[in-house]
Amino acid sequence: MEKKLAKWGFKNQKEQTLTIRDTLERLKGNLKQNEQRPLIHLGHGDPSPYPSFRTTPVAEQALLSALHSAQFNGYAPGAGLSAARRAVAEYLCEDLPYKLSKEDVFLTAGANHAIEVILTVLARPGANILLPRPGYPLYEARAAFSNLEVRHFDLLPDRGWEVDLDAVEALADDNTIAMVVINPGNPCGNVFKSEHLQKIVEVAKRIGILLIADEVYNHLVFGCNKFVPMGSFGSVTPVLTLGTISKRWLIPGWRCGWIAVTDPNRILNKTGIADCIQSYLNITADPATLIQGALPEILGKSTKSFFSKTNDTLREAADTCYAKLTEIPSLACPHKPEGAMSTMVKINLQVLEDVEDDMDFALKLASEESVLVLPGSVLGLKNWLRLSFTVELAALRDGLERLKAFCSRHSKK
């Protein structure tokens, strides 16, 4: 007699979303096992394995001091240690026209955790959120888990990846809760001018939404445009600022970030959003207390020379990347990167053979040349690629030569 399957009261409620990690693992699975050349990873934004991108000794010593003090072995408050929150507030105030207090800062286990917190707090039935395309796919993934409808506005490559502001106004309605602005740009490598940021906040005020300012790459700029925090315009419309020590200090594995309420009119306090963030942090993960203990010293004592050296290294890498891409007829980089750690490149499939789309391009490049790049479809832009240039310069040159050889081999004769 055939046995009946048990009837369970649970089932999968969510469709799987495409993530950077899943995609890179798939690409790694296409690498040749007997390849003699070293793998060159231009597909992710983790510079920490490379000697040219080592963190400052200040951060290393701060961590050791926190460890040896034996004062940071226990649990921290949900919003973070007071001294660490105060240090973040003081760090951010260096670029703002108003003061922040420690109560305006909530510590998170990195920026990904900050995204989770904010989208969970803001979600309500029927709500939607405006996200950039191309963008950072974790926003889409977290929105799906919070039952938030996603509406995409385009970044315009022929205008230095500026926001299509007309599209933003057309997309928004009474159920729109927020708009995400990533500056410096991931994945595009752009840096918004102050004038463009002013236009963004004016649109946000007009349609009555808050801005989520993703500033994970803050101050990692090496072009003509200076970094201007969105919080500078917080008196126009309320802003929640996301930050982290991951990128500027080159320590993504330390997993320490923050949410700052950059809202001098206190609208987010009056509407209860700040209290909701505090409440959510009481039931979720924390950044390690040890890292929190080191944070005041990391933020307060890191030298300008360390930051300048990092930006100089990024500038040389970005220049090398952009120059080499101009030598490849089947690829086009519409905007020279001037910030962050990556750039977007358009594939001209009409001049290539045996390449179906961006994913097929990346899979075959991995197999044939042992080079990893990220397909743009993961970021919302099909038949583009994201190239990260945070590797050793010699490896970057080698990887770009292999990319050029791959494109030449697949060019239509």
mmCIF file of C-alpha atoms in Angstrom:
data_model
loop_
_atom_site.group_PDB
_atom_site.id
_atom_site.type_symbol
_atom_site.label_atom_id
_atom_site.label_comp_id
_atom_site.label_asym_id
_atom_site.label_seq_id
_atom_site.Cartn_x
_atom_site.Cartn_y
_atom_site.Cartn_z
ATOM 1 C CA MET A 1 0.000 0.000 0.000
ATOM 2 C CA GLU A 2 1.391 3.402 -1.072
ATOM 3 C CA LYS A 3 2.214 5.675 1.809
ATOM 4 C CA LYS A 4 0.638 9.147 1.739
ATOM 5 C CA LEU A 5 2.905 12.136 1.987
ATOM 6 C CA ALA A 6 2.595 14.037 5.250
ATOM 7 C CA LYS A 7 0.675 17.295 5.085
ATOM 8 C CA TRP A 8 2.793 20.064 6.503
ATOM 9 C CA GLY A 9 1.611 23.442 7.727
ATOM 10 C CA PHE A 10 4.576 25.318 6.253
ATOM 11 C CA LYS A 11 5.654 26.102 2.716
ATOM 12 C CA ASN A 12 7.958 28.411 0.821
ATOM 13 C CA GLN A 13 6.321 31.851 0.815
ATOM 14 C CA LYS A 14 8.865 33.791 -1.222
ATOM 15 C CA GLU A 15 10.299 33.605 -4.693
ATOM 16 C CA GLN A 16 14.069 33.378 -4.727
ATOM 17 C CA THR A 17 15.791 36.630 -5.679
ATOM 18 C CA LEU A 18 18.965 36.967 -7.700
ATOM 19 C CA THR A 19 21.871 37.970 -5.463
ATOM 20 C CA ILE A 20 25.490 38.913 -6.040
ATOM 21 C CA ARG A 21 26.740 36.043 -3.880
ATOM 22 C CA ASP A 22 24.658 33.402 -5.672
ATOM 23 C CA THR A 23 25.763 34.709 -9.059
ATOM 24 C CA LEU A 24 29.457 34.751 -8.155
ATOM 25 C CA GLU A 25 29.231 31.188 -6.844
ATOM 26 C CA ARG A 26 27.649 30.142 -10.130
ATOM 27 C CA LEU A 27 30.470 31.810 -12.057
ATOM 28 C CA LYS A 28 33.087 30.125 -9.858
ATOM 29 C CA GLY A 29 31.470 26.808 -10.729
ATOM 30 C CA ASN A 30 32.325 27.480 -14.365
ATOM 31 C CA LEU A 31 36.057 27.891 -13.744
ATOM 32 C CA LYS A 32 38.298 25.247 -15.300
ATOM 33 C CA GLN A 33 39.764 22.929 -12.704
ATOM 34 C CA ASN A 34 43.095 22.578 -14.542
ATOM 35 C CA GLU A 35 43.593 26.302 -15.224
ATOM 36 C CA GLN A 36 47.218 27.261 -14.599
ATOM 37 C CA ARG A 37 46.688 31.027 -14.506
ATOM 38 C CA PRO A 38 45.566 32.645 -11.250
ATOM 39 C CA LEU A 39 41.924 33.627 -10.854
ATOM 40 C CA ILE A 40 41.382 37.373 -11.204
ATOM 41 C CA HIS A 41 38.292 38.521 -9.342
ATOM 42 C CA LEU A 42 36.785 41.697 -10.791
ATOM 43 C CA GLY A 43 33.318 40.756 -9.622
ATOM 44 C CA HIS A 44 33.038 41.962 -6.037
ATOM 45 C CA GLY A 45 33.851 45.009 -3.932
ATOM 46 C CA ASP A 46 36.032 43.419 -1.272
ATOM 47 C CA PRO A 47 39.526 44.918 -1.486
ATOM 48 C CA SER A 48 40.755 43.467 1.806
ATOM 49 C CA PRO A 49 42.683 40.440 0.407
ATOM 50 C CA TYR A 50 45.125 42.689 -1.466
ATOM 51 C CA PRO A 51 48.212 44.313 0.113
ATOM 52 C CA SER A 52 47.558 47.644 -1.626
ATOM 53 C CA PHE A 53 44.259 47.883 0.218
ATOM 54 C CA ARG A 54 45.284 47.054 3.767
ATOM 55 C CA THR A 55 43.533 48.949 6.528
ATOM 56 C CA THR A 56 45.235 51.539 8.687
ATOM 57 C CA PRO A 57 47.326 50.386 11.673
ATOM 58 C CA VAL A 58 45.099 52.689 13.736
ATOM 59 C CA ALA A 59 42.164 50.304 13.200
ATOM 60 C CA GLU A 60 44.243 47.238 13.998
ATOM 61 C CA GLN A 61 45.631 48.775 17.186
ATOM 62 C CA ALA A 62 42.181 50.014 18.230
ATOM 63 C CA LEU A 63 40.846 46.482 17.989
ATOM 64 C CA LEU A 64 43.738 45.083 19.995
ATOM 65 C CA SER A 65 43.303 47.756 22.652
ATOM 66 C CA ALA A 66 39.592 47.004 22.928
ATOM 67 C CA LEU A 67 40.356 43.295 23.229
ATOM 68 C CA HIS A 68 43.052 43.686 25.891
ATOM 69 C CA SER A 69 40.931 46.081 27.931
ATOM 70 C CA ALA A 70 38.483 43.224 28.686
ATOM 71 C CA GLN A 71 35.725 45.842 28.797
ATOM 72 C CA PHE A 72 33.917 44.727 25.627
ATOM 73 C CA ASN A 73 33.222 41.047 26.175
ATOM 74 C CA GLY A 74 29.555 41.393 27.095
ATOM 75 C CA TYR A 75 26.298 42.366 25.437
ATOM 76 C CA ALA A 76 25.824 45.904 24.158
ATOM 77 C CA PRO A 77 22.533 47.849 24.120
ATOM 78 C CA GLY A 78 20.389 47.289 21.046
ATOM 79 C CA ALA A 79 21.260 50.659 19.513
ATOM 80 C CA GLY A 80 24.947 50.269 20.365
ATOM 81 C CA LEU A 81 27.419 51.448 22.982
ATOM 82 C CA SER A 82 26.998 55.123 23.873
ATOM 83 C CA ALA A 83 30.650 55.972 23.210
ATOM 84 C CA ALA A 84 30.534 54.337 19.778
ATOM 85 C CA ARG A 85 27.296 56.099 18.824
ATOM 86 C CA ARG A 86 28.741 59.412 19.965
ATOM 87 C CA ALA A 87 31.877 58.794 17.888
ATOM 88 C CA VAL A 88 29.806 58.176 14.758
ATOM 89 C CA ALA A 89 27.766 61.330 15.405
ATOM 90 C CA GLU A 90 30.949 63.391 15.723
ATOM 91 C CA TYR A 91 32.416 61.804 12.592
ATOM 92 C CA LEU A 92 29.318 62.616 10.529
ATOM 93 C CA CYS A 93 29.064 66.150 11.909
ATOM 94 C CA GLU A 94 32.361 67.018 10.223
ATOM 95 C CA ASP A 95 30.413 67.242 6.932
ATOM 96 C CA LEU A 96 27.036 68.516 8.142
ATOM 97 C CA PRO A 97 25.747 72.064 8.767
ATOM 98 C CA TYR A 98 24.125 70.968 12.033
ATOM 99 C CA LYS A 99 24.964 68.798 15.030
ATOM 100 C CA LEU A 100 23.997 65.192 15.658
ATOM 101 C CA SER A 101 23.798 63.558 19.069
ATOM 102 C CA LYS A 102 24.397 59.940 19.930
ATOM 103 C CA GLU A 103 20.603 59.477 20.055
ATOM 104 C CA ASP A 104 20.553 60.166 16.300
ATOM 105 C CA VAL A 105 22.806 57.170 15.606
ATOM 106 C CA PHE A 106 21.962 53.457 15.661
ATOM 107 C CA LEU A 107 24.727 50.908 15.184
ATOM 108 C CA THR A 108 24.186 47.939 12.878
ATOM 109 C CA ALA A 109 26.053 44.810 11.861
ATOM 110 C CA GLY A 110 27.169 46.405 8.612
ATOM 111 C CA ALA A 111 25.235 48.217 5.901
ATOM 112 C CA ASN A 112 23.287 45.124 4.799
ATOM 113 C CA HIS A 113 21.846 44.920 8.293
ATOM 114 C CA ALA A 114 21.025 48.630 8.167
ATOM 115 C CA ILE A 115 19.058 48.042 4.946
ATOM 116 C CA GLU A 116 17.145 45.218 6.622
ATOM 117 C CA VAL A 117 16.297 47.400 9.619
ATOM 118 C CA ILE A 118 15.110 50.384 7.612
ATOM 119 C CA LEU A 119 12.992 48.475 5.104
ATOM 120 C CA THR A 120 11.408 46.369 7.849
ATOM 121 C CA VAL A 121 10.549 49.468 9.878
ATOM 122 C CA LEU A 122 9.098 51.371 6.925
ATOM 123 C CA ALA A 123 7.080 48.501 5.416
ATOM 124 C CA ARG A 124 3.294 48.562 5.624
ATOM 125 C CA PRO A 125 0.535 46.922 3.541
ATOM 126 C CA GLY A 126 0.345 48.371 0.039
ATOM 127 C CA ALA A 127 3.498 50.462 0.355
ATOM 128 C CA ASN A 128 6.111 50.874 -2.367
ATOM 129 C CA ILE A 129 9.700 52.074 -2.449
ATOM 130 C CA LEU A 130 11.706 53.731 -5.231
ATOM 131 C CA LEU A 131 15.032 52.059 -6.043
ATOM 132 C CA PRO A 132 17.751 52.988 -8.565
ATOM 133 C CA ARG A 133 18.447 50.942 -11.678
ATOM 134 C CA PRO A 134 21.207 49.819 -11.796
ATOM 135 C CA GLY A 135 21.544 49.459 -8.049
ATOM 136 C CA TYR A 136 22.427 47.196 -5.166
ATOM 137 C CA PRO A 137 20.235 44.064 -5.324
ATOM 138 C CA LEU A 138 20.005 43.555 -1.574
ATOM 139 C CA TYR A 139 17.392 46.326 -1.542
ATOM 140 C CA GLU A 140 15.150 44.316 -3.856
ATOM 141 C CA ALA A 141 15.693 41.158 -1.824
ATOM 142 C CA ARG A 142 14.883 42.841 1.488
ATOM 143 C CA ALA A 143 11.863 44.608 -0.022
ATOM 144 C CA ALA A 144 10.507 41.256 -1.180
ATOM 145 C CA PHE A 145 10.783 39.805 2.335
ATOM 146 C CA SER A 146 8.966 42.847 3.719
ATOM 147 C CA ASN A 147 6.230 42.699 1.051
ATOM 148 C CA LEU A 148 7.239 46.104 -0.269
ATOM 149 C CA GLU A 149 6.500 46.806 -3.913
ATOM 150 C CA VAL A 150 9.625 47.958 -5.763
ATOM 151 C CA ARG A 151 9.451 50.679 -8.384
ATOM 152 C CA HIS A 152 12.638 51.428 -10.304
ATOM 153 C CA PHE A 153 13.874 54.770 -11.548
ATOM 154 C CA ASP A 154 16.734 54.851 -14.025
ATOM 155 C CA LEU A 155 20.197 56.260 -13.607
ATOM 156 C CA LEU A 156 21.184 57.921 -16.893
ATOM 157 C CA PRO A 157 24.581 56.807 -18.270
ATOM 158 C CA ASP A 158 24.795 59.655 -20.789
ATOM 159 C CA ARG A 159 24.423 62.157 -17.932
ATOM 160 C CA GLY A 160 27.026 60.704 -15.596
ATOM 161 C CA TRP A 161 24.504 58.294 -14.064
ATOM 162 C CA GLU A 162 22.329 61.081 -12.669
ATOM 163 C CA VAL A 163 18.838 60.216 -11.396
ATOM 164 C CA ASP A 164 15.988 60.466 -13.922
ATOM 165 C CA LEU A 165 14.003 62.870 -11.770
ATOM 166 C CA ASP A 166 11.014 63.064 -14.136
ATOM 167 C CA ALA A 167 10.636 59.298 -13.783
ATOM 168 C CA VAL A 168 10.770 59.562 -9.989
ATOM 169 C CA GLU A 169 7.817 61.950 -9.922
ATOM 170 C CA ALA A 170 5.874 59.760 -12.349
ATOM 171 C CA LEU A 171 6.483 56.618 -10.287
ATOM 172 C CA ALA A 172 5.527 58.017 -6.882
ATOM 173 C CA ASP A 173 2.036 57.909 -5.423
ATOM 174 C CA ASP A 174 0.372 58.160 -2.008
ATOM 175 C CA ASN A 175 1.774 54.731 -1.043
ATOM 176 C CA THR A 176 5.401 55.604 -1.774
ATOM 177 C CA ILE A 177 7.370 55.615 1.474
ATOM 178 C CA ALA A 178 10.965 56.322 0.470
ATOM 179 C CA MET A 179 13.566 56.669 -2.246
ATOM 180 C CA VAL A 180 17.060 55.165 -2.111
ATOM 181 C CA VAL A 181 20.014 57.253 -3.297
ATOM 182 C CA ILE A 182 23.453 55.590 -3.457
ATOM 183 C CA ASN A 183 26.299 58.106 -3.469
ATOM 184 C CA PRO A 184 29.145 57.587 -4.282
ATOM 185 C CA GLY A 185 27.580 55.228 -6.774
ATOM 186 C CA ASN A 186 27.576 51.472 -6.483
ATOM 187 C CA PRO A 187 27.743 50.002 -9.118
ATOM 188 C CA CYS A 188 28.373 52.944 -11.469
ATOM 189 C CA GLY A 189 31.321 54.710 -9.813
ATOM 190 C CA ASN A 190 29.676 58.128 -10.135
ATOM 191 C CA VAL A 191 29.639 60.949 -7.582
ATOM 192 C CA PHE A 192 26.622 63.268 -7.549
ATOM 193 C CA LYS A 193 27.174 67.011 -7.671
ATOM 194 C CA SER A 194 25.681 69.115 -4.895
ATOM 195 C CA GLU A 195 23.300 70.716 -7.404
ATOM 196 C CA HIS A 196 21.884 67.341 -8.392
ATOM 197 C CA LEU A 197 21.437 66.309 -4.756
ATOM 198 C CA GLN A 198 19.524 69.548 -4.201
ATOM 199 C CA LYS A 199 17.161 68.645 -7.047
ATOM 200 C CA ILE A 200 16.638 65.153 -5.594
ATOM 201 C CA VAL A 201 15.645 66.471 -2.165
ATOM 202 C CA GLU A 202 13.296 69.018 -3.705
ATOM 203 C CA VAL A 203 11.516 66.241 -5.623
ATOM 204 C CA ALA A 204 11.357 64.114 -2.451
ATOM 205 C CA LYS A 205 9.812 67.002 -0.526
ATOM 206 C CA ARG A 206 7.292 67.647 -3.290
ATOM 207 C CA ILE A 207 6.059 64.048 -3.269
ATOM 208 C CA GLY A 208 6.309 63.730 0.524
ATOM 209 C CA ILE A 209 8.813 60.909 1.026
ATOM 210 C CA LEU A 210 11.978 60.407 3.038
ATOM 211 C CA LEU A 211 15.340 59.692 1.475
ATOM 212 C CA ILE A 212 17.499 56.684 2.309
ATOM 213 C CA ALA A 213 21.040 57.883 1.669
ATOM 214 C CA ASP A 214 23.323 54.901 1.101
ATOM 215 C CA GLU A 215 26.756 56.407 1.739
ATOM 216 C CA VAL A 216 28.717 53.216 2.274
ATOM 217 C CA TYR A 217 31.442 54.578 -0.041
ATOM 218 C CA ASN A 218 31.503 58.046 1.520
ATOM 219 C CA HIS A 219 34.672 60.041 0.791
ATOM 220 C CA LEU A 220 36.025 57.361 -1.572
ATOM 221 C CA VAL A 221 36.215 59.901 -4.392
ATOM 222 C CA PHE A 222 39.034 60.608 -6.837
ATOM 223 C CA GLY A 223 37.502 62.639 -9.680
ATOM 224 C CA CYS A 224 36.293 66.216 -10.097
ATOM 225 C CA ASN A 225 33.229 65.967 -7.848
ATOM 226 C CA LYS A 226 33.583 66.146 -4.080
ATOM 227 C CA PHE A 227 31.498 63.942 -1.812
ATOM 228 C CA VAL A 228 28.535 65.825 -0.355
ATOM 229 C CA PRO A 229 26.391 63.942 2.192
ATOM 230 C CA MET A 230 22.664 63.873 1.528
ATOM 231 C CA GLY A 231 22.186 64.787 5.178
ATOM 232 C CA SER A 232 23.370 68.292 4.270
ATOM 233 C CA PHE A 233 19.884 68.768 2.828
ATOM 234 C CA GLY A 234 18.084 67.144 5.765
ATOM 235 C CA SER A 235 16.266 70.383 6.569
ATOM 236 C CA VAL A 236 14.450 70.117 3.214
ATOM 237 C CA THR A 237 13.250 66.529 3.539
ATOM 238 C CA PRO A 238 14.039 63.895 6.206
ATOM 239 C CA VAL A 239 17.021 61.658 5.489
ATOM 240 C CA LEU A 240 18.148 58.338 6.932
ATOM 241 C CA THR A 241 21.869 57.921 6.269
ATOM 242 C CA LEU A 242 23.497 54.491 5.994
ATOM 243 C CA GLY A 243 27.210 54.246 6.652
ATOM 244 C CA THR A 244 29.886 51.764 7.576
ATOM 245 C CA ILE A 245 33.592 51.326 8.206
ATOM 246 C CA SER A 246 33.682 48.519 5.625
ATOM 247 C CA LYS A 247 34.806 50.425 2.542
ATOM 248 C CA ARG A 248 36.631 53.575 3.623
ATOM 249 C CA TRP A 249 38.607 51.580 6.180
ATOM 250 C CA LEU A 250 38.861 48.502 3.903
ATOM 251 C CA ILE A 251 37.526 46.087 6.534
ATOM 252 C CA PRO A 252 34.188 44.707 5.278
ATOM 253 C CA GLY A 253 34.549 41.592 7.405
ATOM 254 C CA TRP A 254 34.398 43.601 10.621
ATOM 255 C CA ARG A 255 30.678 44.168 9.994
ATOM 256 C CA CYS A 256 30.070 47.489 11.679
ATOM 257 C CA GLY A 257 27.784 50.163 10.279
ATOM 258 C CA TRP A 258 25.133 52.654 11.295
ATOM 259 C CA ILE A 259 21.865 54.362 10.580
ATOM 260 C CA ALA A 260 21.928 58.097 11.263
ATOM 261 C CA VAL A 261 18.783 60.210 11.531
ATOM 262 C CA THR A 262 19.995 63.243 9.561
ATOM 263 C CA ASP A 263 16.802 65.190 10.031
ATOM 264 C CA PRO A 264 17.255 68.497 11.914
ATOM 265 C CA ASN A 265 13.507 69.181 11.831
ATOM 266 C CA ARG A 266 12.976 65.957 13.862
ATOM 267 C CA ILE A 267 10.204 64.759 11.540
ATOM 268 C CA LEU A 268 11.331 61.134 11.878
ATOM 269 C CA ASN A 269 11.196 61.463 15.658
ATOM 270 C CA LYS A 270 7.762 63.081 15.642
ATOM 271 C CA THR A 271 6.343 60.381 13.346
ATOM 272 C CA GLY A 272 7.801 57.556 15.462
ATOM 273 C CA ILE A 273 10.222 56.202 12.839
ATOM 274 C CA ALA A 274 13.273 56.683 15.082
ATOM 275 C CA ASP A 275 11.525 54.847 17.930
ATOM 276 C CA CYS A 276 10.623 52.003 15.571
ATOM 277 C CA ILE A 277 14.275 51.653 14.555
ATOM 278 C CA GLN A 278 15.233 51.434 18.228
ATOM 279 C CA SER A 279 12.513 48.824 18.862
ATOM 280 C CA TYR A 280 13.594 46.687 15.928
ATOM 281 C CA LEU A 281 17.229 46.771 17.009
ATOM 282 C CA ASN A 282 16.155 45.366 20.375
ATOM 283 C CA ILE A 283 15.083 42.128 18.657
ATOM 284 C CA THR A 284 17.754 41.729 15.990
ATOM 285 C CA ALA A 285 21.500 41.142 15.687
ATOM 286 C CA ASP A 286 24.157 43.581 16.921
ATOM 287 C CA PRO A 287 27.611 44.452 15.655
ATOM 288 C CA ALA A 288 30.196 42.703 17.829
ATOM 289 C CA THR A 289 30.705 44.584 21.105
ATOM 290 C CA LEU A 290 34.462 44.312 20.565
ATOM 291 C CA ILE A 291 34.233 46.245 17.278
ATOM 292 C CA GLN A 292 31.994 48.832 18.930
ATOM 293 C CA GLY A 293 34.630 49.266 21.615
ATOM 294 C CA ALA A 294 37.263 49.991 18.963
ATOM 295 C CA LEU A 295 35.064 52.357 16.944
ATOM 296 C CA PRO A 296 35.810 55.669 18.735
ATOM 297 C CA GLU A 297 39.536 55.228 18.196
ATOM 298 C CA ILE A 298 39.084 54.084 14.573
ATOM 299 C CA LEU A 299 36.943 57.085 13.682
ATOM 300 C CA GLY A 300 38.834 59.615 15.760
ATOM 301 C CA LYS A 301 42.465 58.743 15.125
ATOM 302 C CA SER A 302 42.687 57.537 11.507
ATOM 303 C CA THR A 303 44.940 59.855 9.529
ATOM 304 C CA LYS A 304 44.271 61.925 6.424
ATOM 305 C CA SER A 305 47.329 60.344 4.835
ATOM 306 C CA PHE A 306 45.723 56.883 5.060
ATOM 307 C CA PHE A 307 42.549 58.108 3.342
ATOM 308 C CA SER A 308 44.552 59.992 0.688
ATOM 309 C CA LYS A 309 46.647 56.918 -0.070
ATOM 310 C CA THR A 310 43.500 54.806 -0.533
ATOM 311 C CA ASN A 311 41.965 57.349 -2.905
ATOM 312 C CA ASP A 312 45.212 57.650 -4.866
ATOM 313 C CA THR A 313 45.333 53.872 -5.255
ATOM 314 C CA LEU A 314 41.711 53.811 -6.393
ATOM 315 C CA ARG A 315 42.336 56.638 -8.862
ATOM 316 C CA GLU A 316 45.219 54.787 -10.499
ATOM 317 C CA ALA A 317 43.170 51.602 -10.696
ATOM 318 C CA ALA A 318 40.137 53.414 -12.125
ATOM 319 C CA ASP A 319 42.274 55.204 -14.713
ATOM 320 C CA THR A 320 43.889 51.922 -15.744
ATOM 321 C CA CYS A 321 40.517 50.202 -16.000
ATOM 322 C CA TYR A 322 38.902 52.954 -18.056
ATOM 323 C CA ALA A 323 41.870 53.295 -20.428
ATOM 324 C CA LYS A 324 42.008 49.580 -21.148
ATOM 325 C CA LEU A 325 38.249 49.367 -21.722
ATOM 326 C CA THR A 326 38.525 51.987 -24.478
ATOM 327 C CA GLU A 327 40.705 49.485 -26.373
ATOM 328 C CA ILE A 328 37.909 46.884 -26.531
ATOM 329 C CA PRO A 329 35.463 47.667 -29.396
ATOM 330 C CA SER A 330 32.712 45.390 -28.108
ATOM 331 C CA LEU A 331 32.598 47.090 -24.694
ATOM 332 C CA ALA A 332 31.698 50.660 -23.792
ATOM 333 C CA CYS A 333 32.198 52.456 -20.480
ATOM 334 C CA PRO A 334 30.056 55.613 -20.769
ATOM 335 C CA HIS A 335 31.379 57.338 -17.662
ATOM 336 C CA LYS A 336 34.875 57.273 -16.227
ATOM 337 C CA PRO A 337 34.594 56.166 -12.579
ATOM 338 C CA GLU A 338 35.259 58.942 -10.077
ATOM 339 C CA GLY A 339 34.256 57.267 -6.837
ATOM 340 C CA ALA A 340 33.573 53.965 -5.048
ATOM 341 C CA MET A 341 35.186 50.777 -6.387
ATOM 342 C CA SER A 342 33.493 49.739 -9.630
ATOM 343 C CA THR A 343 32.193 50.828 -13.022
ATOM 344 C CA MET A 344 29.486 49.744 -15.450
ATOM 345 C CA VAL A 345 30.323 48.547 -18.950
ATOM 346 C CA LYS A 346 27.893 47.973 -21.823
ATOM 347 C CA ILE A 347 28.256 44.890 -24.031
ATOM 348 C CA ASN A 348 27.697 45.296 -27.784
ATOM 349 C CA LEU A 349 26.296 41.846 -28.515
ATOM 350 C CA GLN A 350 25.873 42.651 -32.203
ATOM 351 C CA VAL A 351 29.624 42.435 -32.778
ATOM 352 C CA LEU A 352 30.111 39.256 -30.725
ATOM 353 C CA GLU A 353 29.378 35.666 -31.640
ATOM 354 C CA ASP A 354 28.564 32.748 -29.358
ATOM 355 C CA VAL A 355 27.565 35.167 -26.577
ATOM 356 C CA GLU A 356 23.858 35.299 -25.798
ATOM 357 C CA ASP A 357 23.665 37.886 -23.012
ATOM 358 C CA ASP A 358 25.561 39.302 -20.029
ATOM 359 C CA MET A 359 25.246 36.123 -17.971
ATOM 360 C CA ASP A 360 26.516 33.989 -20.835
ATOM 361 C CA PHE A 361 29.382 36.468 -21.309
ATOM 362 C CA ALA A 362 30.397 36.207 -17.653
ATOM 363 C CA LEU A 363 30.132 32.410 -17.559
ATOM 364 C CA LYS A 364 32.277 31.965 -20.677
ATOM 365 C CA LEU A 365 34.793 34.569 -19.512
ATOM 366 C CA ALA A 366 35.202 32.627 -16.261
ATOM 367 C CA SER A 367 35.687 29.361 -18.108
ATOM 368 C CA GLU A 368 37.992 30.621 -20.853
ATOM 369 C CA GLU A 369 40.035 33.280 -19.067
ATOM 370 C CA SER A 370 39.617 32.632 -15.314
ATOM 371 C CA VAL A 371 38.317 36.170 -14.830
ATOM 372 C CA LEU A 372 35.176 36.965 -12.837
ATOM 373 C CA VAL A 373 32.947 39.950 -13.611
ATOM 374 C CA LEU A 374 29.402 40.579 -12.418
ATOM 375 C CA PRO A 375 26.574 40.379 -14.990
ATOM 376 C CA GLY A 376 24.583 43.603 -15.049
ATOM 377 C CA SER A 377 21.258 41.758 -15.003
ATOM 378 C CA VAL A 378 21.906 41.060 -11.309
ATOM 379 C CA LEU A 379 21.902 44.826 -10.798
ATOM 380 C CA GLY A 380 18.900 45.540 -13.007
ATOM 381 C CA LEU A 381 20.745 46.361 -16.242
ATOM 382 C CA LYS A 382 20.752 43.508 -18.739
ATOM 383 C CA ASN A 383 23.674 43.135 -21.133
ATOM 384 C CA TRP A 384 25.949 45.293 -19.027
ATOM 385 C CA LEU A 385 28.779 44.243 -16.715
ATOM 386 C CA ARG A 386 30.026 45.575 -13.402
ATOM 387 C CA LEU A 387 33.803 45.603 -13.126
ATOM 388 C CA SER A 388 35.373 46.134 -9.713
ATOM 389 C CA PHE A 389 38.918 47.484 -9.879
ATOM 390 C CA THR A 390 40.015 46.885 -6.275
ATOM 391 C CA VAL A 391 42.750 44.345 -6.950
ATOM 392 C CA GLU A 392 46.515 44.706 -7.249
ATOM 393 C CA LEU A 393 47.359 46.847 -10.280
ATOM 394 C CA ALA A 394 49.345 44.102 -12.005
ATOM 395 C CA ALA A 395 46.417 41.696 -11.573
ATOM 396 C CA LEU A 396 44.004 44.340 -12.859
ATOM 397 C CA ARG A 397 46.088 44.845 -16.000
ATOM 398 C CA ASP A 398 46.324 41.075 -16.504
ATOM 399 C CA GLY A 399 42.573 40.632 -16.026
ATOM 400 C CA LEU A 400 41.739 43.404 -18.476
ATOM 401 C CA GLU A 401 44.140 41.908 -21.067
ATOM 402 C CA ARG A 402 42.362 38.573 -20.671
ATOM 403 C CA LEU A 403 39.017 40.349 -21.047
ATOM 404 C CA LYS A 404 40.305 42.000 -24.235
ATOM 405 C CA ALA A 405 41.512 38.638 -25.578
ATOM 406 C CA PHE A 406 38.133 37.043 -24.810
ATOM 407 C CA CYS A 407 36.248 39.779 -26.662
ATOM 408 C CA SER A 408 38.644 39.565 -29.621
ATOM 409 C CA ARG A 409 38.218 35.787 -29.825
ATOM 410 C CA HIS A 410 34.419 36.111 -29.832
ATOM 411 C CA SER A 411 34.268 39.048 -32.256
ATOM 412 C CA LYS A 412 32.441 38.431 -35.516
ATOM 413 C CA LYS A 413 34.863 38.120 -38.405
#
